Amino acid sequence: MSEDHGASAATKLTRTEFAVVRAYAQGMRPVDIANRYLSDPDDDDALTENQAIARILALRDRLVQFALQHDRPEIAEMFEALRGRSDVGMTRRVDALSSLEGLGQGRPASGHEVGLWFGPSLARRLTEAGIHKISDLASLANARGSSWWRAVPRIGPKSAEVITRWMIEQRRPPKDDNKALIEAYVVAPSEVSRRPAIIPLPLGPQMAYPVPLEHMQQQPSDLPTSGTARSDLELVRQWLDAKPRSPHTRSSYRKEAERLLLWLARERLRLTDITVESLQRYAAFLRAPEPAAFWCGPASPRDRVHWRPFEGPLGASSQAAALRVISAMLKSLSKAGLFEGSIDIVETPEADAGAVGSDGPGGLARSDIDGFLDWLGRQVEPKWQAALAAALLVRDGFRLSELASIPCEALQVKEFEACLSWHEAKSRSRAIAPDTLASLQKHWVRRGLTASPPPGAALLGPTGYPPTRRGTAKRLAGPAAGYGASGLDQLLRAAWKTYAGTQPKELPAFTPRKIRSAAA
């Protein structure tokens, strides 16, 4: 991988360099210019005319960039056409040079092209990655943090070091807002390991920065609390540790629990204070966490002080998922006798789904869903066949969380109908349509299962796994490793996105639940 260390492509020309361009603009022969201004007294070899022209044009290019950095495109255009001969514009060029010579070093503006401030190689790689302006570069760094450069092909740590240090040194022009070009949490690659570690803090409105669950301390004694009641922190940790969960599921639950604890602390509330109104306010908060400087930042290590619980506002589906986790936590704590709040309040997140908002105007019609299912039925890729089976099961009334826990052996085929019978807290049974049965059996064949799958085989599962630690573990688990609820959700959303891209009109927002609930 090549590394380009030219962070600032154009600095102000020296007085001698201005004299070179001025002489060239006035029609002086390149060789004479070279002998007078560019020759090295320690070099016995004289410059040829071609070498002299090349050096002069390189200075001309720097002059053009310098003019553009100062928002003087008319001067830049004047010298871009310069080819070493005097013409009727000679006087204008000389006057323009004099005006540029009196300017100081330029400052980057958000609208400047990256080519104005970086060498050709770096600028080309940035542009090929869709980073055309300084504002694009700053936005990428602010969104992804110190690892921004990993999203740019052919930018390595050495080039990232140069670019990041340059951005840290810059401030926006006064006509913008004169703020730093990038946020304080963006540091050069060499500084990443030296970022300050997070210091545990007690939960409360006085927190200077948010801390993850493992670094939270008990609430201060001045917050309202009962002498015998357990702290919210103890309750949440006990809920997380109550039963074994996969690392992915536990991480997801922990994320939502710590977000709620932090929000409650900032609002001077406790779990027992949760009401319908407070849940609605929390849902609104998820749509736009404010102040953003406290709540939002790029993905970061949990033991560093710049960690933040959000990367940005949550979309409608993420808001709904967050409220489902909170609902499950409160229900579990209530059933265990650990939560003193009203059971009626525990039931409110599902009823309050309207507070989450929709993903866009309009709604899906039944014909949209039928078209989606027809499209899935014509696909030959194994993952889309799995998506079809999942979509048809959702249409038949199953939830994704149910499908993730139902084994193949739950299928019972009788003379005129098929159903899935499984056990949770109690025995459950639900009929499935003939096309669902056919799709499900076809999916099993693609997974290499027989008509009588082994006990414990997952109802729905991928045919291949990514080369990751989690993927390897699932592959070694064999047929028992199926799609989780989040995996099925992602699969159906990916299928819809692909399908929507084939349609001539823009379709309304999609969630897997709409497969069943779309209006006729």
Short mmCIF file of C-alpha atoms in Angstrom, two decimals:
data_model
loop_
_atom_site.label_atom_id
_atom_site.label_comp_id
_atom_site.label_asym_id
_atom_site.label_seq_id
_atom_site.Cartn_x
_atom_site.Cartn_y
_atom_site.Cartn_z
CA MET A 1 0.00 0.00 0.00
CA SER A 2 1.43 3.34 -0.95
CA GLU A 3 1.61 6.10 1.59
CA ASP A 4 1.39 9.77 0.72
CA HIS A 5 2.68 12.18 3.31
CA GLY A 6 1.80 15.44 1.48
CA ALA A 7 -0.94 16.78 3.68
CA SER A 8 -0.78 20.39 2.58
CA ALA A 9 -0.39 20.50 -1.17
CA ALA A 10 0.00 24.25 -1.59
CA THR A 11 1.72 26.70 0.72
CA LYS A 12 2.40 30.33 -0.01
CA LEU A 13 5.16 30.84 -2.59
CA THR A 14 8.37 32.53 -1.53
CA ARG A 15 9.35 35.92 -2.93
CA THR A 16 11.75 34.20 -5.34
CA GLU A 17 9.03 31.82 -6.51
CA PHE A 18 6.64 34.71 -7.11
CA ALA A 19 9.39 36.36 -9.14
CA VAL A 20 9.73 33.21 -11.28
CA VAL A 21 6.02 33.15 -12.15
CA ARG A 22 5.98 36.91 -12.73
CA ALA A 23 8.91 36.67 -15.16
CA TYR A 24 7.24 33.77 -16.97
CA ALA A 25 3.99 35.75 -17.26
CA GLN A 26 5.94 38.67 -18.74
CA GLY A 27 7.35 36.46 -21.48
CA MET A 28 10.91 35.90 -20.26
CA ARG A 29 12.56 32.79 -21.74
CA PRO A 30 12.31 29.75 -19.39
CA VAL A 31 16.06 29.06 -19.62
CA ASP A 32 16.86 32.63 -18.63
CA ILE A 33 14.42 32.39 -15.72
CA ALA A 34 16.05 29.15 -14.59
CA ASN A 35 19.55 30.57 -14.77
CA ARG A 36 18.53 33.66 -12.82
CA TYR A 37 16.23 32.22 -10.15
CA LEU A 38 16.27 28.41 -10.13
CA SER A 39 19.85 27.29 -10.75
CA ASP A 40 21.77 25.67 -7.91
CA PRO A 41 25.22 27.25 -7.45
CA ASP A 42 26.58 23.89 -6.31
CA ASP A 43 25.28 22.13 -9.43
CA ASP A 44 27.52 22.26 -12.50
CA ASP A 45 24.77 21.04 -14.85
CA ALA A 46 22.60 23.75 -16.39
CA LEU A 47 18.87 23.16 -16.66
CA THR A 48 17.52 22.33 -20.10
CA GLU A 49 14.55 24.27 -21.43
CA ASN A 50 12.19 21.34 -20.76
CA GLN A 51 13.44 21.04 -17.18
CA ALA A 52 13.05 24.77 -16.66
CA ILE A 53 9.49 24.76 -18.01
CA ALA A 54 8.59 21.78 -15.79
CA ARG A 55 9.79 23.58 -12.66
CA ILE A 56 8.07 26.82 -13.61
CA LEU A 57 4.77 25.06 -14.32
CA ALA A 58 5.01 23.26 -10.97
CA LEU A 59 5.24 26.68 -9.31
CA ARG A 60 2.36 27.85 -11.49
CA ASP A 61 0.24 24.93 -10.23
CA ARG A 62 1.02 25.83 -6.62
CA LEU A 63 0.06 29.41 -7.36
CA VAL A 64 -3.30 28.28 -8.80
CA GLN A 65 -4.03 26.23 -5.68
CA PHE A 66 -2.98 29.11 -3.45
CA ALA A 67 -5.41 31.39 -5.27
CA LEU A 68 -8.24 28.88 -4.89
CA GLN A 69 -7.49 28.48 -1.18
CA HIS A 70 -8.15 32.21 -0.87
CA ASP A 71 -11.36 31.96 -2.92
CA ARG A 72 -9.86 33.83 -5.90
CA PRO A 73 -10.99 31.60 -8.79
CA GLU A 74 -10.61 34.42 -11.34
CA ILE A 75 -6.86 34.61 -10.64
CA ALA A 76 -6.55 30.82 -10.69
CA GLU A 77 -8.25 30.67 -14.09
CA MET A 78 -5.98 33.43 -15.38
CA PHE A 79 -2.82 31.44 -14.60
CA GLU A 80 -4.16 28.00 -15.56
CA ALA A 81 -3.98 29.16 -19.19
CA LEU A 82 -0.43 30.51 -18.78
CA ARG A 83 1.99 28.87 -21.17
CA GLY A 84 5.13 31.03 -20.99
CA ARG A 85 4.24 33.70 -23.56
CA SER A 86 3.23 37.27 -22.86
CA ASP A 87 -0.13 38.35 -24.22
CA VAL A 88 -2.67 41.14 -23.86
CA GLY A 89 -3.40 39.93 -20.32
CA MET A 90 0.21 40.29 -19.14
CA THR A 91 -0.48 43.41 -17.09
CA ARG A 92 -3.51 41.80 -15.45
CA ARG A 93 -1.45 38.74 -14.53
CA VAL A 94 1.32 40.83 -13.01
CA ASP A 95 -1.20 42.83 -10.98
CA ALA A 96 -2.87 39.61 -9.86
CA LEU A 97 0.49 38.25 -8.72
CA SER A 98 1.08 41.36 -6.66
CA SER A 99 -2.31 40.96 -4.95
CA LEU A 100 -1.60 37.30 -4.14
CA GLU A 101 1.87 38.09 -2.85
CA GLY A 102 0.34 40.29 -0.18
CA LEU A 103 -1.88 37.51 1.17
CA GLY A 104 -1.01 35.20 4.04
CA GLN A 105 -1.25 31.41 4.09
CA GLY A 106 -4.77 30.28 3.22
CA ARG A 107 -7.20 28.52 5.55
CA PRO A 108 -9.38 25.59 4.55
CA ALA A 109 -13.09 26.20 4.07
CA SER A 110 -15.74 23.48 4.26
CA GLY A 111 -16.50 23.82 0.56
CA HIS A 112 -12.89 23.53 -0.62
CA GLU A 113 -11.98 20.54 -2.77
CA VAL A 114 -9.58 18.11 -1.07
CA GLY A 115 -7.20 18.59 -4.00
CA LEU A 116 -6.55 22.15 -2.79
CA TRP A 117 -4.98 20.92 0.43
CA PHE A 118 -3.58 17.46 -0.24
CA GLY A 119 -1.07 16.08 -2.68
CA PRO A 120 -2.30 14.49 -5.93
CA SER A 121 -2.00 10.88 -4.73
CA LEU A 122 -3.87 11.46 -1.47
CA ALA A 123 -6.47 13.65 -3.15
CA ARG A 124 -7.11 11.01 -5.81
CA ARG A 125 -7.67 8.26 -3.23
CA LEU A 126 -9.98 10.45 -1.18
CA THR A 127 -11.98 11.48 -4.24
CA GLU A 128 -12.33 7.87 -5.42
CA ALA A 129 -13.86 7.08 -2.03
CA GLY A 130 -16.48 9.82 -2.50
CA ILE A 131 -14.67 12.39 -0.35
CA HIS A 132 -14.64 15.46 -2.58
CA LYS A 133 -14.69 18.37 -0.14
CA ILE A 134 -13.09 19.18 3.19
CA SER A 135 -16.58 18.98 4.73
CA ASP A 136 -16.91 15.38 3.48
CA LEU A 137 -13.61 14.45 5.13
CA ALA A 138 -14.51 16.14 8.43
CA SER A 139 -17.96 14.52 8.46
CA LEU A 140 -16.45 11.06 7.93
CA ALA A 141 -13.94 11.59 10.74
CA ASN A 142 -16.61 12.89 13.12
CA ALA A 143 -18.94 9.99 12.29
CA ARG A 144 -16.41 7.15 12.53
CA GLY A 145 -13.91 8.58 14.99
CA SER A 146 -10.19 7.90 14.87
CA SER A 147 -10.67 4.84 12.66
CA TRP A 148 -12.25 6.90 9.85
CA TRP A 149 -9.44 6.00 7.47
CA ARG A 150 -10.36 2.31 7.51
CA ALA A 151 -13.40 3.24 5.40
CA VAL A 152 -11.19 4.75 2.68
CA PRO A 153 -9.53 2.23 0.33
CA ARG A 154 -5.76 2.57 0.00
CA ILE A 155 -5.39 4.96 2.92
CA GLY A 156 -3.04 3.41 5.46
CA PRO A 157 -2.11 4.44 9.00
CA LYS A 158 0.80 6.66 7.88
CA SER A 159 -1.34 8.68 5.49
CA ALA A 160 -4.12 8.74 8.10
CA GLU A 161 -1.62 10.12 10.61
CA VAL A 162 -0.73 13.02 8.31
CA ILE A 163 -4.34 13.80 7.33
CA THR A 164 -5.69 13.56 10.88
CA ARG A 165 -2.97 15.78 12.33
CA TRP A 166 -3.65 18.32 9.59
CA MET A 167 -7.39 18.29 10.40
CA ILE A 168 -6.68 18.68 14.13
CA GLU A 169 -4.62 21.81 13.40
CA GLN A 170 -7.36 23.44 11.34
CA ARG A 171 -10.30 25.56 12.38
CA ARG A 172 -13.22 26.55 10.24
CA PRO A 173 -13.10 30.09 8.83
CA PRO A 174 -14.94 32.78 10.84
CA LYS A 175 -17.55 33.00 8.07
CA ASP A 176 -18.50 29.39 8.89
CA ASP A 177 -18.38 29.07 12.69
CA ASN A 178 -14.65 29.14 13.56
CA LYS A 179 -15.03 25.82 15.41
CA ALA A 180 -12.50 23.02 15.22
CA LEU A 181 -12.71 21.14 11.93
CA ILE A 182 -13.15 17.80 13.73
CA GLU A 183 -14.37 16.76 17.17
CA ALA A 184 -11.98 16.32 20.08
CA TYR A 185 -12.43 12.55 20.15
CA VAL A 186 -10.77 12.18 16.73
CA VAL A 187 -7.06 11.59 17.28
CA ALA A 188 -4.19 10.48 15.06
CA PRO A 189 -3.58 6.70 14.82
CA SER A 190 -0.39 6.99 16.89
CA GLU A 191 -2.40 8.57 19.72
CA VAL A 192 -5.21 6.00 19.88
CA SER A 193 -3.54 3.83 22.52
CA ARG A 194 -2.86 6.90 24.66
CA ARG A 195 -6.44 8.13 24.88
CA PRO A 196 -7.55 8.58 28.51
CA ALA A 197 -9.24 5.66 30.20
CA ILE A 198 -12.78 6.07 31.47
CA ILE A 199 -13.21 6.81 35.17
CA PRO A 200 -16.19 5.15 36.89
CA LEU A 201 -18.87 7.65 37.87
CA PRO A 202 -21.96 7.49 40.08
CA LEU A 203 -25.23 7.75 38.22
CA GLY A 204 -26.77 11.17 38.47
CA PRO A 205 -27.57 14.38 36.61
CA GLN A 206 -24.12 15.75 37.46
CA MET A 207 -22.28 13.20 35.28
CA ALA A 208 -19.67 14.93 33.09
CA TYR A 209 -19.85 12.11 30.54
CA PRO A 210 -21.80 8.85 30.18
CA VAL A 211 -20.27 5.60 31.38
CA PRO A 212 -21.09 2.02 30.31
CA LEU A 213 -22.78 -0.38 32.70
CA GLU A 214 -19.58 -1.96 34.03
CA HIS A 215 -18.25 1.48 35.03
CA MET A 216 -21.46 2.73 36.67
CA GLN A 217 -21.46 3.25 40.43
CA GLN A 218 -24.32 3.29 42.90
CA GLN A 219 -26.61 6.28 42.82
CA PRO A 220 -25.64 9.06 45.24
CA SER A 221 -27.39 9.05 48.57
CA ASP A 222 -29.10 12.36 47.83
CA LEU A 223 -31.22 10.79 45.06
CA PRO A 224 -34.65 9.60 46.19
CA THR A 225 -34.38 6.00 47.30
CA SER A 226 -35.89 3.61 49.79
CA GLY A 227 -33.74 2.33 52.61
CA THR A 228 -34.56 -1.30 51.80
CA ALA A 229 -34.97 -1.16 48.04
CA ARG A 230 -32.16 -2.29 45.80
CA SER A 231 -30.59 0.26 43.53
CA ASP A 232 -31.54 0.36 39.86
CA LEU A 233 -28.00 -0.69 39.02
CA GLU A 234 -28.30 -3.85 41.12
CA LEU A 235 -31.67 -4.71 39.59
CA VAL A 236 -30.43 -4.34 36.03
CA ARG A 237 -27.27 -6.36 36.65
CA GLN A 238 -29.29 -9.11 38.32
CA TRP A 239 -31.66 -9.22 35.34
CA LEU A 240 -28.78 -9.51 32.87
CA ASP A 241 -27.18 -12.32 34.88
CA ALA A 242 -30.44 -14.14 35.66
CA LYS A 243 -30.08 -16.68 32.86
CA PRO A 244 -27.49 -17.65 30.25
CA ARG A 245 -27.67 -15.68 27.01
CA SER A 246 -25.55 -15.65 23.89
CA PRO A 247 -22.86 -12.94 23.92
CA HIS A 248 -24.66 -11.12 21.10
CA THR A 249 -28.02 -11.12 22.92
CA ARG A 250 -26.49 -10.10 26.24
CA SER A 251 -24.60 -7.26 24.57
CA SER A 252 -27.82 -6.02 22.95
CA TYR A 253 -29.76 -6.18 26.24
CA ARG A 254 -26.93 -4.48 28.15
CA LYS A 255 -26.85 -1.64 25.61
CA GLU A 256 -30.55 -0.84 26.04
CA ALA A 257 -30.43 -1.22 29.82
CA GLU A 258 -27.48 1.15 30.23
CA ARG A 259 -29.12 3.71 27.94
CA LEU A 260 -32.24 3.66 30.12
CA LEU A 261 -30.23 3.91 33.35
CA LEU A 262 -28.27 6.89 32.03
CA TRP A 263 -31.45 8.63 30.85
CA LEU A 264 -33.21 8.03 34.18
CA ALA A 265 -30.20 9.41 36.05
CA ARG A 266 -30.14 12.57 33.92
CA GLU A 267 -33.89 12.99 34.50
CA ARG A 268 -33.54 12.40 38.27
CA LEU A 269 -35.79 9.33 38.04
CA ARG A 270 -35.62 5.70 39.15
CA LEU A 271 -37.06 2.53 37.65
CA THR A 272 -39.97 2.70 40.09
CA ASP A 273 -40.81 6.18 38.78
CA ILE A 274 -41.48 4.95 35.24
CA THR A 275 -44.93 5.94 33.98
CA VAL A 276 -46.67 5.98 30.62
CA GLU A 277 -45.65 9.61 30.21
CA SER A 278 -42.00 8.93 31.04
CA LEU A 279 -41.91 6.05 28.55
CA GLN A 280 -43.28 8.37 25.89
CA ARG A 281 -40.59 10.91 26.73
CA TYR A 282 -37.95 8.17 26.56
CA ALA A 283 -39.23 7.12 23.12
CA ALA A 284 -38.96 10.74 21.96
CA PHE A 285 -35.45 10.90 23.42
CA LEU A 286 -34.40 7.84 21.37
CA ARG A 287 -35.46 9.68 18.22
CA ALA A 288 -33.13 12.61 19.02
CA PRO A 289 -30.71 12.14 21.96
CA GLU A 290 -29.81 15.62 23.24
CA PRO A 291 -27.41 17.12 24.02
CA ALA A 292 -25.69 15.26 21.21
CA ALA A 293 -22.20 16.01 22.56
CA PHE A 294 -23.06 14.04 25.73
CA TRP A 295 -24.99 11.17 24.16
CA CYS A 296 -23.63 10.59 20.65
CA GLY A 297 -20.28 9.64 19.16
CA PRO A 298 -18.65 7.04 16.92
CA ALA A 299 -18.28 3.41 17.99
CA SER A 300 -15.47 3.35 20.55
CA PRO A 301 -13.90 1.05 23.17
CA ARG A 302 -16.02 0.87 26.30
CA ASP A 303 -13.07 1.62 28.57
CA ARG A 304 -12.21 5.00 26.98
CA VAL A 305 -13.58 8.35 28.11
CA HIS A 306 -14.93 9.27 24.66
CA TRP A 307 -17.32 6.25 24.65
CA ARG A 308 -20.93 7.23 23.96
CA PRO A 309 -24.15 5.14 24.21
CA PHE A 310 -25.44 6.26 20.77
CA GLU A 311 -23.87 6.76 17.38
CA GLY A 312 -26.80 9.00 16.45
CA PRO A 313 -30.61 9.17 16.56
CA LEU A 314 -32.33 5.77 16.33
CA GLY A 315 -34.54 4.88 13.39
CA ALA A 316 -38.11 3.73 13.95
CA SER A 317 -37.26 0.01 13.92
CA SER A 318 -34.38 0.51 16.37
CA GLN A 319 -36.63 2.55 18.66
CA ALA A 320 -39.22 -0.23 18.66
CA ALA A 321 -36.53 -2.84 19.38
CA ALA A 322 -35.19 -0.75 22.27
CA LEU A 323 -38.64 -0.42 23.82
CA ARG A 324 -39.22 -4.18 23.47
CA VAL A 325 -36.05 -4.87 25.47
CA ILE A 326 -37.08 -2.37 28.15
CA SER A 327 -40.53 -3.98 28.31
CA ALA A 328 -39.02 -7.45 28.68
CA MET A 329 -36.70 -6.25 31.45
CA LEU A 330 -39.48 -4.60 33.44
CA LYS A 331 -41.77 -7.61 33.04
CA SER A 332 -39.02 -9.96 34.21
CA LEU A 333 -38.18 -7.83 37.23
CA SER A 334 -41.87 -7.52 38.12
CA LYS A 335 -42.50 -11.28 37.90
CA ALA A 336 -39.46 -11.92 40.09
CA GLY A 337 -40.80 -9.49 42.68
CA LEU A 338 -37.79 -7.21 42.20
CA PHE A 339 -39.62 -4.32 40.58
CA GLU A 340 -41.96 -2.20 42.67
CA GLY A 341 -43.62 -0.44 39.75
CA SER A 342 -47.12 -1.19 38.54
CA ILE A 343 -47.56 -4.18 36.21
CA ASP A 344 -49.86 -1.94 34.16
CA ILE A 345 -46.93 0.35 33.48
CA VAL A 346 -44.83 -2.63 32.43
CA GLU A 347 -47.27 -3.37 29.64
CA THR A 348 -47.14 0.11 28.13
CA PRO A 349 -44.21 -0.03 25.66
CA GLU A 350 -46.13 -2.19 23.20
CA ALA A 351 -49.23 0.02 23.53
CA ASP A 352 -47.03 3.09 23.13
CA ALA A 353 -45.56 1.94 19.83
CA GLY A 354 -47.17 4.93 18.15
CA ALA A 355 -44.77 7.17 20.03
CA VAL A 356 -41.94 5.57 18.09
CA GLY A 357 -43.15 7.07 14.85
CA SER A 358 -43.08 5.64 11.36
CA ASP A 359 -40.23 5.31 8.91
CA GLY A 360 -41.92 7.40 6.30
CA PRO A 361 -45.16 8.65 4.83
CA GLY A 362 -47.84 6.26 3.69
CA GLY A 363 -48.06 2.57 4.46
CA LEU A 364 -47.57 -0.75 2.75
CA ALA A 365 -50.56 -2.21 0.95
CA ARG A 366 -51.33 -5.91 0.80
CA SER A 367 -50.44 -5.84 -2.90
CA ASP A 368 -46.93 -4.61 -2.02
CA ILE A 369 -46.40 -7.57 0.29
CA ASP A 370 -47.87 -10.02 -2.24
CA GLY A 371 -45.48 -8.68 -4.87
CA PHE A 372 -42.59 -9.14 -2.43
CA LEU A 373 -43.56 -12.75 -1.70
CA ASP A 374 -43.95 -13.49 -5.42
CA TRP A 375 -40.49 -12.04 -6.06
CA LEU A 376 -38.97 -14.16 -3.29
CA GLY A 377 -40.61 -17.25 -4.76
CA ARG A 378 -38.75 -16.67 -8.05
CA GLN A 379 -35.32 -16.40 -6.44
CA VAL A 380 -32.89 -19.32 -6.47
CA GLU A 381 -30.33 -18.10 -3.94
CA PRO A 382 -30.53 -20.12 -0.69
CA LYS A 383 -30.70 -17.02 1.51
CA TRP A 384 -33.73 -15.66 -0.36
CA GLN A 385 -35.42 -19.07 -0.13
CA ALA A 386 -34.84 -18.91 3.63
CA ALA A 387 -36.28 -15.39 3.59
CA LEU A 388 -39.36 -16.67 1.76
CA ALA A 389 -39.96 -19.39 4.36
CA ALA A 390 -39.56 -16.85 7.17
CA ALA A 391 -41.84 -14.31 5.45
CA LEU A 392 -44.60 -16.88 4.91
CA LEU A 393 -44.38 -18.00 8.54
CA VAL A 394 -44.72 -14.37 9.66
CA ARG A 395 -47.72 -14.03 7.36
CA ASP A 396 -49.21 -17.10 9.04
CA GLY A 397 -49.00 -15.40 12.45
CA PHE A 398 -45.58 -16.30 13.86
CA ARG A 399 -43.29 -13.77 15.52
CA LEU A 400 -39.59 -13.72 14.69
CA SER A 401 -38.74 -14.38 18.34
CA GLU A 402 -40.86 -17.55 18.17
CA LEU A 403 -39.29 -18.75 14.93
CA ALA A 404 -35.82 -18.42 16.44
CA SER A 405 -36.66 -20.98 19.15
CA ILE A 406 -38.83 -23.50 17.24
CA PRO A 407 -37.05 -26.73 16.15
CA CYS A 408 -37.74 -28.68 12.96
CA GLU A 409 -39.37 -31.47 14.95
CA ALA A 410 -42.21 -29.08 15.80
CA LEU A 411 -43.62 -29.62 12.30
CA GLN A 412 -46.61 -31.96 12.26
CA VAL A 413 -48.22 -32.87 8.95
CA LYS A 414 -51.68 -34.41 9.03
CA GLU A 415 -53.90 -35.47 6.17
CA PHE A 416 -55.31 -32.08 5.29
CA GLU A 417 -53.16 -29.57 7.19
CA ALA A 418 -49.75 -28.87 8.67
CA CYS A 419 -48.95 -27.12 11.92
CA LEU A 420 -46.07 -26.26 14.19
CA SER A 421 -46.39 -27.47 17.79
CA TRP A 422 -43.80 -26.38 20.34
CA HIS A 423 -43.38 -25.72 24.04
CA GLU A 424 -42.51 -22.46 25.77
CA ALA A 425 -44.09 -21.67 29.12
CA LYS A 426 -47.00 -23.72 27.79
CA SER A 427 -47.73 -25.86 24.75
CA ARG A 428 -48.36 -23.89 21.57
CA SER A 429 -49.66 -24.94 18.16
CA ARG A 430 -50.36 -22.94 15.01
CA ALA A 431 -51.39 -24.03 11.53
CA ILE A 432 -49.29 -23.14 8.48
CA ALA A 433 -50.48 -22.71 4.90
CA PRO A 434 -49.61 -25.23 2.15
CA ASP A 435 -47.26 -22.78 0.39
CA THR A 436 -45.50 -22.19 3.71
CA LEU A 437 -45.00 -25.94 4.17
CA ALA A 438 -43.60 -26.30 0.65
CA SER A 439 -41.23 -23.38 1.13
CA LEU A 440 -40.08 -24.68 4.51
CA GLN A 441 -39.33 -28.15 3.16
CA LYS A 442 -37.47 -26.66 0.19
CA HIS A 443 -35.39 -24.61 2.63
CA TRP A 444 -34.53 -27.75 4.60
CA VAL A 445 -33.32 -29.46 1.43
CA ARG A 446 -31.01 -26.53 0.66
CA ARG A 447 -29.57 -26.89 4.18
CA GLY A 448 -28.84 -30.57 3.55
CA LEU A 449 -31.50 -31.84 5.95
CA THR A 450 -33.57 -34.93 5.25
CA ALA A 451 -37.34 -35.21 5.38
CA SER A 452 -36.86 -36.13 9.04
CA PRO A 453 -34.30 -33.62 10.38
CA PRO A 454 -32.25 -34.58 13.46
CA PRO A 455 -33.67 -33.65 16.88
CA GLY A 456 -32.87 -30.11 17.87
CA ALA A 457 -32.31 -28.88 14.31
CA ALA A 458 -33.34 -25.24 13.94
CA LEU A 459 -36.47 -24.53 11.92
CA LEU A 460 -34.71 -21.83 9.88
CA GLY A 461 -30.98 -21.57 9.38
CA PRO A 462 -28.37 -20.23 6.96
CA THR A 463 -26.64 -22.45 4.43
CA GLY A 464 -23.29 -20.73 4.94
CA TYR A 465 -21.52 -18.76 7.63
CA PRO A 466 -19.06 -15.84 7.53
CA PRO A 467 -15.40 -16.53 8.47
CA THR A 468 -15.80 -14.94 11.91
CA ARG A 469 -15.52 -16.42 15.38
CA ARG A 470 -19.31 -16.35 15.75
CA GLY A 471 -19.78 -17.82 12.27
CA THR A 472 -17.30 -20.61 12.97
CA ALA A 473 -19.04 -21.47 16.24
CA LYS A 474 -22.40 -21.70 14.47
CA ARG A 475 -20.98 -23.85 11.69
CA LEU A 476 -19.51 -26.26 14.25
CA ALA A 477 -22.87 -26.42 16.04
CA GLY A 478 -24.39 -28.01 12.93
CA PRO A 479 -28.15 -28.02 12.20
CA ALA A 480 -28.97 -26.75 15.70
CA ALA A 481 -27.47 -23.35 14.85
CA GLY A 482 -30.27 -21.41 13.22
CA TYR A 483 -31.23 -17.81 12.66
CA GLY A 484 -31.79 -15.73 15.76
CA ALA A 485 -34.58 -13.16 15.88
CA SER A 486 -32.22 -10.35 14.89
CA GLY A 487 -30.77 -12.47 12.09
CA LEU A 488 -34.23 -13.13 10.66
CA ASP A 489 -35.07 -9.45 10.95
CA GLN A 490 -31.90 -8.49 9.04
CA LEU A 491 -32.54 -11.18 6.42
CA LEU A 492 -36.08 -9.98 5.68
CA ARG A 493 -35.02 -6.33 5.61
CA ALA A 494 -32.17 -7.14 3.21
CA ALA A 495 -34.56 -9.08 0.99
CA TRP A 496 -37.02 -6.17 0.95
CA LYS A 497 -34.27 -3.68 0.13
CA THR A 498 -33.16 -5.81 -2.81
CA TYR A 499 -36.76 -6.26 -3.99
CA ALA A 500 -37.55 -2.54 -3.63
CA GLY A 501 -34.54 -1.74 -5.80
CA THR A 502 -36.14 -3.67 -8.67
CA GLN A 503 -39.41 -1.72 -8.57
CA PRO A 504 -40.17 1.29 -10.78
CA LYS A 505 -41.74 3.28 -7.92
CA GLU A 506 -40.50 4.05 -4.42
CA LEU A 507 -42.12 1.77 -1.86
CA PRO A 508 -43.13 2.75 1.70
CA ALA A 509 -40.99 1.80 4.68
CA PHE A 510 -40.87 -1.89 5.58
CA THR A 511 -40.65 -3.89 8.78
CA PRO A 512 -41.14 -7.69 9.00
CA ARG A 513 -44.28 -7.16 11.07
CA LYS A 514 -45.93 -5.49 8.07
CA ILE A 515 -45.90 -8.81 6.21
CA ARG A 516 -48.82 -9.74 8.43
CA SER A 517 -50.37 -6.35 9.15
CA ALA A 518 -50.31 -4.62 5.73
CA ALA A 519 -53.70 -3.22 4.79
CA ALA A 520 -55.69 -4.91 2.04
#
